[in-house]
Amino acid sequence: MKHVRALSLPAVLVLFLAAGAQWADAHSLYIQSGRHRVAEGKKTPLFFCYGHHFPVDDGVRANKLAAVRVHGPDGSVTELAPREATGLQSRMIEYAAPGTYVLTAETNPGYYTKWVDKKGRDRSTIKPMSAVRDKAEKIVTALYSRQFAKTYVRCGAPDGQFMGRVGLPLELVPVQDPTNLKPGDVLTLKVFRDGRRYTGPGHWDATYGGFSTESEDLYHPGAAVTGDTIRVPLDQPGRWFVRYYIKTDAPADKREEYRQLKQTATLVILVPNERKRSRPDHH
């Protein structure tokens, strides 16, 4: 893709806590951009967060990521290889042509099992249910999980054109331009699964940077929803994180390994505020 160039940038190394999350079934993956509105020719980093705090928590292992892509406004796609070291998986991206870009990522599937051992202790592992069955008094949760992350970056002035759907297996698709939102807007999202509108049951939540420093303490707490539409009130300016997941029962030939397939889609968008101070004469 001629409009995007990936450059090396040292990643911040942080410890990946693979298990033991107290508030949710497993860590959530979300892809971000250093800036969401850039001038033509500007470089800004693509990076990740993985965990339960927004906007930054744990690092991501390379083998957790199945795909990282930059979708250009002309429809072309650049594939980015994950870094070997666990970290924020940062890359400098150059936005060489005007238009709206979509940054996406997919995880490799993984297991998450919560169980109680025969001494009554709560345990968790990233192994399948079969690996702990002989040591367990009770299996609490046994998931096989896949995650799909997405964000938007606008280069230059808005023209009203953007790619809503880029083909993720589970995808949150904005109805309005996601790079031209303002405080007080309601973000309307359509849910697609395997290329079709998904109308079954799901669960969504959302928050914005600065609302809370605590784990899973979200501005819009979890809510069950049925149907293909989610409406997120954007009451505050800032960087917003939206998460949606569905769970389906394991097929008959996989029930020894896990009980449910969990698919999660995340979206990060920017809701900018008006400038609060005049620009300084110098930096």
mmCIF file of C-alpha atoms in Angstrom:
data_model
loop_
_atom_site.group_PDB
_atom_site.id
_atom_site.type_symbol
_atom_site.label_atom_id
_atom_site.label_comp_id
_atom_site.label_asym_id
_atom_site.label_seq_id
_atom_site.Cartn_x
_atom_site.Cartn_y
_atom_site.Cartn_z
ATOM 1 C CA MET A 1 0.000 0.000 0.000
ATOM 2 C CA LYS A 2 1.701 3.197 -1.146
ATOM 3 C CA HIS A 3 -0.008 5.570 1.293
ATOM 4 C CA VAL A 4 1.205 3.932 4.532
ATOM 5 C CA ARG A 5 4.710 3.175 5.744
ATOM 6 C CA ALA A 6 5.527 1.305 8.966
ATOM 7 C CA LEU A 7 8.677 2.370 10.815
ATOM 8 C CA SER A 8 10.416 0.739 13.757
ATOM 9 C CA LEU A 9 9.733 2.220 17.197
ATOM 10 C CA PRO A 10 10.912 0.730 20.513
ATOM 11 C CA ALA A 11 8.022 -0.781 22.465
ATOM 12 C CA VAL A 12 7.484 -0.171 26.131
ATOM 13 C CA LEU A 13 7.933 -3.529 27.829
ATOM 14 C CA VAL A 14 5.301 -4.412 30.401
ATOM 15 C CA LEU A 15 4.373 -7.623 32.125
ATOM 16 C CA PHE A 16 1.576 -9.653 30.556
ATOM 17 C CA LEU A 17 -0.687 -11.152 33.199
ATOM 18 C CA ALA A 18 -2.167 -14.119 31.406
ATOM 19 C CA ALA A 19 -4.661 -15.171 34.033
ATOM 20 C CA GLY A 20 -6.321 -14.208 37.275
ATOM 21 C CA ALA A 21 -8.444 -11.276 36.118
ATOM 22 C CA GLN A 22 -10.965 -10.479 38.822
ATOM 23 C CA TRP A 23 -13.473 -8.447 36.868
ATOM 24 C CA ALA A 24 -13.869 -10.031 33.463
ATOM 25 C CA ASP A 25 -13.443 -13.361 31.728
ATOM 26 C CA ALA A 26 -10.201 -12.374 30.013
ATOM 27 C CA HIS A 27 -8.124 -9.403 28.932
ATOM 28 C CA SER A 28 -9.618 -7.183 26.240
ATOM 29 C CA LEU A 29 -7.560 -6.113 23.233
ATOM 30 C CA TYR A 30 -7.920 -2.668 21.728
ATOM 31 C CA ILE A 31 -5.968 -0.930 18.996
ATOM 32 C CA GLN A 32 -5.212 2.788 19.223
ATOM 33 C CA SER A 33 -3.517 5.634 17.408
ATOM 34 C CA GLY A 34 -1.364 8.336 18.935
ATOM 35 C CA ARG A 35 -3.540 10.866 17.119
ATOM 36 C CA HIS A 36 -6.846 10.343 15.363
ATOM 37 C CA ARG A 37 -6.688 13.478 13.195
ATOM 38 C CA VAL A 38 -3.469 14.062 11.277
ATOM 39 C CA ALA A 39 -2.166 16.334 8.539
ATOM 40 C CA GLU A 40 -1.138 14.873 5.205
ATOM 41 C CA GLY A 41 2.335 13.362 5.525
ATOM 42 C CA LYS A 42 2.107 13.154 9.327
ATOM 43 C CA LYS A 43 3.432 10.128 11.211
ATOM 44 C CA THR A 44 1.785 8.943 14.421
ATOM 45 C CA PRO A 45 2.086 5.630 16.271
ATOM 46 C CA LEU A 46 -0.262 2.690 16.116
ATOM 47 C CA PHE A 47 -0.200 0.807 19.420
ATOM 48 C CA PHE A 48 -2.179 -1.597 21.571
ATOM 49 C CA CYS A 49 -3.497 -2.081 25.032
ATOM 50 C CA TYR A 50 -4.491 -5.400 26.547
ATOM 51 C CA GLY A 51 -6.266 -5.647 29.857
ATOM 52 C CA HIS A 52 -8.924 -4.077 32.035
ATOM 53 C CA HIS A 53 -7.804 -0.446 32.379
ATOM 54 C CA PHE A 54 -8.336 2.195 29.692
ATOM 55 C CA PRO A 55 -6.388 3.676 27.930
ATOM 56 C CA VAL A 56 -3.274 1.628 28.887
ATOM 57 C CA ASP A 57 -2.803 -1.608 30.803
ATOM 58 C CA ASP A 58 -0.751 -4.697 29.887
ATOM 59 C CA GLY A 59 1.417 -5.521 26.896
ATOM 60 C CA VAL A 60 0.668 -7.973 24.104
ATOM 61 C CA ARG A 61 2.706 -11.034 23.158
ATOM 62 C CA ALA A 62 3.548 -11.423 19.484
ATOM 63 C CA ASN A 63 1.903 -14.844 19.270
ATOM 64 C CA LYS A 64 -1.343 -13.390 20.593
ATOM 65 C CA LEU A 65 -1.802 -11.358 17.408
ATOM 66 C CA ALA A 66 -2.995 -13.145 14.287
ATOM 67 C CA ALA A 67 -3.194 -10.013 12.117
ATOM 68 C CA VAL A 68 -2.535 -6.262 12.292
ATOM 69 C CA ARG A 69 -3.683 -4.208 9.313
ATOM 70 C CA VAL A 70 -3.903 -0.628 8.068
ATOM 71 C CA HIS A 71 -6.775 -0.129 5.609
ATOM 72 C CA GLY A 72 -6.182 2.883 3.394
ATOM 73 C CA PRO A 73 -8.890 5.200 2.028
ATOM 74 C CA ASP A 74 -8.297 3.740 -1.443
ATOM 75 C CA GLY A 75 -9.232 0.253 -0.187
ATOM 76 C CA SER A 76 -5.691 -1.103 -0.101
ATOM 77 C CA VAL A 77 -4.392 -2.952 2.964
ATOM 78 C CA THR A 78 -0.988 -3.054 4.653
ATOM 79 C CA GLU A 79 -0.135 -6.061 6.847
ATOM 80 C CA LEU A 80 2.102 -5.360 9.863
ATOM 81 C CA ALA A 81 4.104 -8.097 11.571
ATOM 82 C CA PRO A 82 3.926 -8.199 15.395
ATOM 83 C CA ARG A 83 7.091 -7.453 17.329
ATOM 84 C CA GLU A 84 8.767 -10.360 19.106
ATOM 85 C CA ALA A 85 8.927 -8.638 22.484
ATOM 86 C CA THR A 86 5.851 -8.363 24.686
ATOM 87 C CA GLY A 87 4.786 -4.734 24.769
ATOM 88 C CA LEU A 88 2.497 -2.175 23.186
ATOM 89 C CA GLN A 89 3.362 -3.487 19.687
ATOM 90 C CA SER A 90 3.907 0.077 18.504
ATOM 91 C CA ARG A 91 4.569 1.096 14.901
ATOM 92 C CA MET A 92 4.953 4.553 13.399
ATOM 93 C CA ILE A 93 2.429 4.939 10.574
ATOM 94 C CA GLU A 94 2.785 7.619 7.918
ATOM 95 C CA TYR A 95 -0.495 8.993 6.542
ATOM 96 C CA ALA A 96 0.671 10.083 3.114
ATOM 97 C CA ALA A 97 -2.695 10.703 1.430
ATOM 98 C CA PRO A 98 -5.921 12.339 2.626
ATOM 99 C CA GLY A 99 -8.889 10.260 3.695
ATOM 100 C CA THR A 100 -10.037 8.012 6.524
ATOM 101 C CA TYR A 101 -7.890 5.041 7.524
ATOM 102 C CA VAL A 102 -9.000 2.015 9.545
ATOM 103 C CA LEU A 103 -6.581 0.227 11.862
ATOM 104 C CA THR A 104 -7.556 -3.345 12.771
ATOM 105 C CA ALA A 105 -6.227 -6.368 14.610
ATOM 106 C CA GLU A 106 -7.292 -9.943 15.287
ATOM 107 C CA THR A 107 -6.081 -12.302 17.987
ATOM 108 C CA ASN A 108 -5.209 -15.928 17.678
ATOM 109 C CA PRO A 109 -7.861 -17.930 19.519
ATOM 110 C CA GLY A 110 -7.076 -18.906 23.089
ATOM 111 C CA TYR A 111 -8.536 -20.740 26.042
ATOM 112 C CA TYR A 112 -9.545 -19.268 29.377
ATOM 113 C CA THR A 113 -10.667 -21.572 32.175
ATOM 114 C CA LYS A 114 -11.678 -20.604 35.714
ATOM 115 C CA TRP A 115 -11.950 -23.455 38.181
ATOM 116 C CA VAL A 116 -12.005 -24.368 41.877
ATOM 117 C CA ASP A 117 -9.390 -26.894 42.984
ATOM 118 C CA LYS A 118 -10.015 -29.716 45.445
ATOM 119 C CA LYS A 119 -8.808 -27.533 48.333
ATOM 120 C CA GLY A 120 -11.470 -24.935 47.508
ATOM 121 C CA ARG A 121 -9.087 -22.402 45.986
ATOM 122 C CA ASP A 122 -10.112 -20.270 43.008
ATOM 123 C CA ARG A 123 -7.812 -20.871 40.049
ATOM 124 C CA SER A 124 -7.541 -19.751 36.435
ATOM 125 C CA THR A 125 -5.514 -20.818 33.433
ATOM 126 C CA ILE A 126 -5.126 -20.184 29.700
ATOM 127 C CA LYS A 127 -5.365 -23.920 29.080
ATOM 128 C CA PRO A 128 -8.454 -25.846 27.934
ATOM 129 C CA MET A 129 -10.873 -27.333 30.436
ATOM 130 C CA SER A 130 -9.517 -30.831 29.815
ATOM 131 C CA ALA A 131 -6.080 -29.820 31.166
ATOM 132 C CA VAL A 132 -7.412 -29.158 34.685
ATOM 133 C CA ARG A 133 -10.419 -31.439 34.914
ATOM 134 C CA ASP A 134 -8.668 -34.044 37.087
ATOM 135 C CA LYS A 135 -7.512 -31.349 39.539
ATOM 136 C CA ALA A 136 -10.798 -29.434 39.671
ATOM 137 C CA GLU A 137 -13.630 -29.687 42.127
ATOM 138 C CA LYS A 138 -15.676 -27.444 39.851
ATOM 139 C CA ILE A 139 -15.237 -25.745 36.475
ATOM 140 C CA VAL A 140 -16.587 -22.210 36.746
ATOM 141 C CA THR A 141 -15.914 -20.885 33.227
ATOM 142 C CA ALA A 142 -14.415 -22.504 30.153
ATOM 143 C CA LEU A 143 -14.073 -20.233 27.125
ATOM 144 C CA TYR A 144 -12.458 -20.324 23.713
ATOM 145 C CA SER A 145 -11.912 -16.696 22.844
ATOM 146 C CA ARG A 146 -11.260 -14.578 19.733
ATOM 147 C CA GLN A 147 -11.004 -10.789 19.661
ATOM 148 C CA PHE A 148 -11.238 -8.172 16.924
ATOM 149 C CA ALA A 149 -10.091 -4.583 17.429
ATOM 150 C CA LYS A 150 -10.582 -1.473 15.324
ATOM 151 C CA THR A 151 -10.028 2.289 15.273
ATOM 152 C CA TYR A 152 -10.206 5.162 12.754
ATOM 153 C CA VAL A 153 -7.713 7.885 11.800
ATOM 154 C CA ARG A 154 -8.557 10.815 9.529
ATOM 155 C CA CYS A 155 -5.898 12.422 7.377
ATOM 156 C CA GLY A 156 -6.739 15.932 6.205
ATOM 157 C CA ALA A 157 -10.160 17.573 6.139
ATOM 158 C CA PRO A 158 -13.281 15.409 6.501
ATOM 159 C CA ASP A 159 -15.099 14.610 3.276
ATOM 160 C CA GLY A 160 -17.868 12.429 4.731
ATOM 161 C CA GLN A 161 -16.415 9.269 3.217
ATOM 162 C CA PHE A 162 -15.268 6.372 5.396
ATOM 163 C CA MET A 163 -15.137 2.586 5.362
ATOM 164 C CA GLY A 164 -17.689 1.376 7.856
ATOM 165 C CA ARG A 165 -17.118 -2.345 7.466
ATOM 166 C CA VAL A 166 -13.761 -3.894 6.625
ATOM 167 C CA GLY A 167 -14.607 -7.586 7.053
ATOM 168 C CA LEU A 168 -13.708 -8.555 10.617
ATOM 169 C CA PRO A 169 -15.469 -11.761 11.735
ATOM 170 C CA LEU A 170 -17.209 -9.746 14.475
ATOM 171 C CA GLU A 171 -17.282 -6.022 13.778
ATOM 172 C CA LEU A 172 -18.762 -2.810 15.144
ATOM 173 C CA VAL A 173 -19.673 -0.667 12.140
ATOM 174 C CA PRO A 174 -20.334 3.078 12.678
ATOM 175 C CA VAL A 175 -23.329 4.592 10.895
ATOM 176 C CA GLN A 176 -21.926 8.143 11.028
ATOM 177 C CA ASP A 177 -18.397 9.391 10.298
ATOM 178 C CA PRO A 178 -16.385 8.164 13.332
ATOM 179 C CA THR A 179 -13.719 10.859 12.826
ATOM 180 C CA ASN A 180 -16.155 13.763 13.003
ATOM 181 C CA LEU A 181 -17.921 13.235 16.323
ATOM 182 C CA LYS A 182 -18.536 15.807 19.026
ATOM 183 C CA PRO A 183 -19.627 15.717 22.686
ATOM 184 C CA GLY A 184 -23.352 15.053 22.956
ATOM 185 C CA ASP A 185 -23.533 12.869 19.839
ATOM 186 C CA VAL A 186 -24.915 9.350 20.008
ATOM 187 C CA LEU A 187 -22.667 6.865 18.242
ATOM 188 C CA THR A 188 -24.819 4.330 16.378
ATOM 189 C CA LEU A 189 -23.119 1.027 15.610
ATOM 190 C CA LYS A 190 -24.314 -1.911 13.543
ATOM 191 C CA VAL A 191 -23.080 -5.374 14.514
ATOM 192 C CA PHE A 192 -21.826 -7.695 11.786
ATOM 193 C CA ARG A 193 -20.818 -11.320 12.235
ATOM 194 C CA ASP A 194 -19.236 -13.239 9.368
ATOM 195 C CA GLY A 195 -20.301 -10.533 6.911
ATOM 196 C CA ARG A 196 -23.969 -10.408 7.916
ATOM 197 C CA ARG A 197 -26.020 -8.345 10.314
ATOM 198 C CA TYR A 198 -26.055 -10.084 13.684
ATOM 199 C CA THR A 199 -29.439 -9.892 15.435
ATOM 200 C CA GLY A 200 -28.893 -12.268 18.355
ATOM 201 C CA PRO A 201 -28.063 -11.569 21.997
ATOM 202 C CA GLY A 202 -24.902 -9.753 22.996
ATOM 203 C CA HIS A 203 -23.425 -7.520 25.670
ATOM 204 C CA TRP A 204 -21.824 -4.075 25.395
ATOM 205 C CA ASP A 205 -20.131 -1.492 27.579
ATOM 206 C CA ALA A 206 -18.106 1.667 27.030
ATOM 207 C CA THR A 207 -16.006 4.288 28.752
ATOM 208 C CA TYR A 208 -13.758 7.252 28.025
ATOM 209 C CA GLY A 209 -10.242 8.134 29.112
ATOM 210 C CA GLY A 210 -10.246 9.922 32.465
ATOM 211 C CA PHE A 211 -13.571 8.597 33.757
ATOM 212 C CA SER A 212 -11.954 6.170 36.205
ATOM 213 C CA THR A 213 -8.517 4.776 36.973
ATOM 214 C CA GLU A 214 -9.973 1.543 38.353
ATOM 215 C CA SER A 215 -10.251 -1.835 36.616
ATOM 216 C CA GLU A 216 -13.474 -2.335 34.653
ATOM 217 C CA ASP A 217 -15.036 0.782 36.234
ATOM 218 C CA LEU A 218 -16.822 1.960 33.090
ATOM 219 C CA TYR A 219 -18.887 5.045 32.277
ATOM 220 C CA HIS A 220 -21.504 2.931 30.488
ATOM 221 C CA PRO A 221 -21.534 -0.288 32.548
ATOM 222 C CA GLY A 222 -22.366 -3.616 30.997
ATOM 223 C CA ALA A 223 -25.759 -4.014 29.345
ATOM 224 C CA ALA A 224 -27.348 -6.928 27.532
ATOM 225 C CA VAL A 225 -28.704 -6.158 24.077
ATOM 226 C CA THR A 226 -30.551 -8.087 21.389
ATOM 227 C CA GLY A 227 -30.491 -6.983 17.770
ATOM 228 C CA ASP A 228 -27.988 -5.519 15.357
ATOM 229 C CA THR A 229 -27.816 -1.965 16.744
ATOM 230 C CA ILE A 230 -25.916 -0.407 19.643
ATOM 231 C CA ARG A 231 -26.303 3.259 20.578
ATOM 232 C CA VAL A 232 -23.551 4.815 22.681
ATOM 233 C CA PRO A 233 -24.181 8.299 24.152
ATOM 234 C CA LEU A 234 -20.941 10.266 23.870
ATOM 235 C CA ASP A 235 -21.599 12.592 26.783
ATOM 236 C CA GLN A 236 -17.983 13.611 27.309
ATOM 237 C CA PRO A 237 -15.035 14.523 25.102
ATOM 238 C CA GLY A 238 -12.036 12.243 25.038
ATOM 239 C CA ARG A 239 -10.850 8.916 23.728
ATOM 240 C CA TRP A 240 -13.723 6.421 23.894
ATOM 241 C CA PHE A 241 -13.549 2.642 24.182
ATOM 242 C CA VAL A 242 -16.549 0.499 23.150
ATOM 243 C CA ARG A 243 -16.653 -3.264 23.711
ATOM 244 C CA TYR A 244 -19.188 -5.831 22.530
ATOM 245 C CA TYR A 245 -19.160 -9.590 22.910
ATOM 246 C CA ILE A 246 -21.246 -12.641 22.170
ATOM 247 C CA LYS A 247 -21.068 -16.171 23.551
ATOM 248 C CA THR A 248 -22.204 -19.318 21.764
ATOM 249 C CA ASP A 249 -22.186 -22.904 22.997
ATOM 250 C CA ALA A 250 -19.288 -25.114 21.974
ATOM 251 C CA PRO A 251 -19.987 -27.645 19.215
ATOM 252 C CA ALA A 252 -20.381 -31.250 20.320
ATOM 253 C CA ASP A 253 -16.851 -32.256 19.323
ATOM 254 C CA LYS A 254 -15.269 -29.436 21.397
ATOM 255 C CA ARG A 255 -17.188 -29.734 24.670
ATOM 256 C CA GLU A 256 -14.311 -31.456 26.441
ATOM 257 C CA GLU A 257 -12.118 -28.415 25.712
ATOM 258 C CA TYR A 258 -14.452 -25.498 26.393
ATOM 259 C CA ARG A 259 -18.084 -24.682 27.068
ATOM 260 C CA GLN A 260 -18.539 -21.486 25.079
ATOM 261 C CA LEU A 261 -16.981 -19.610 22.189
ATOM 262 C CA LYS A 262 -16.578 -15.951 23.138
ATOM 263 C CA GLN A 263 -16.076 -13.393 20.367
ATOM 264 C CA THR A 264 -15.287 -9.796 21.287
ATOM 265 C CA ALA A 265 -15.195 -6.672 19.113
ATOM 266 C CA THR A 266 -13.682 -3.412 20.372
ATOM 267 C CA LEU A 267 -13.672 0.074 18.904
ATOM 268 C CA VAL A 268 -11.676 3.150 19.938
ATOM 269 C CA ILE A 269 -12.729 6.582 18.681
ATOM 270 C CA LEU A 270 -11.886 10.180 19.492
ATOM 271 C CA VAL A 271 -14.470 12.767 20.578
ATOM 272 C CA PRO A 272 -12.468 16.025 20.574
ATOM 273 C CA ASN A 273 -13.209 19.046 22.724
ATOM 274 C CA GLU A 274 -12.994 22.697 21.753
ATOM 275 C CA ARG A 275 -9.680 24.351 22.583
ATOM 276 C CA LYS A 276 -9.734 25.598 26.197
ATOM 277 C CA ARG A 277 -6.729 27.945 26.153
ATOM 278 C CA SER A 278 -5.313 30.171 23.456
ATOM 279 C CA ARG A 279 -2.325 28.829 21.605
ATOM 280 C CA PRO A 280 0.979 29.876 23.182
ATOM 281 C CA ASP A 281 3.341 32.067 21.197
ATOM 282 C CA HIS A 282 6.101 29.476 21.661
ATOM 283 C CA HIS A 283 6.542 25.932 22.979
#
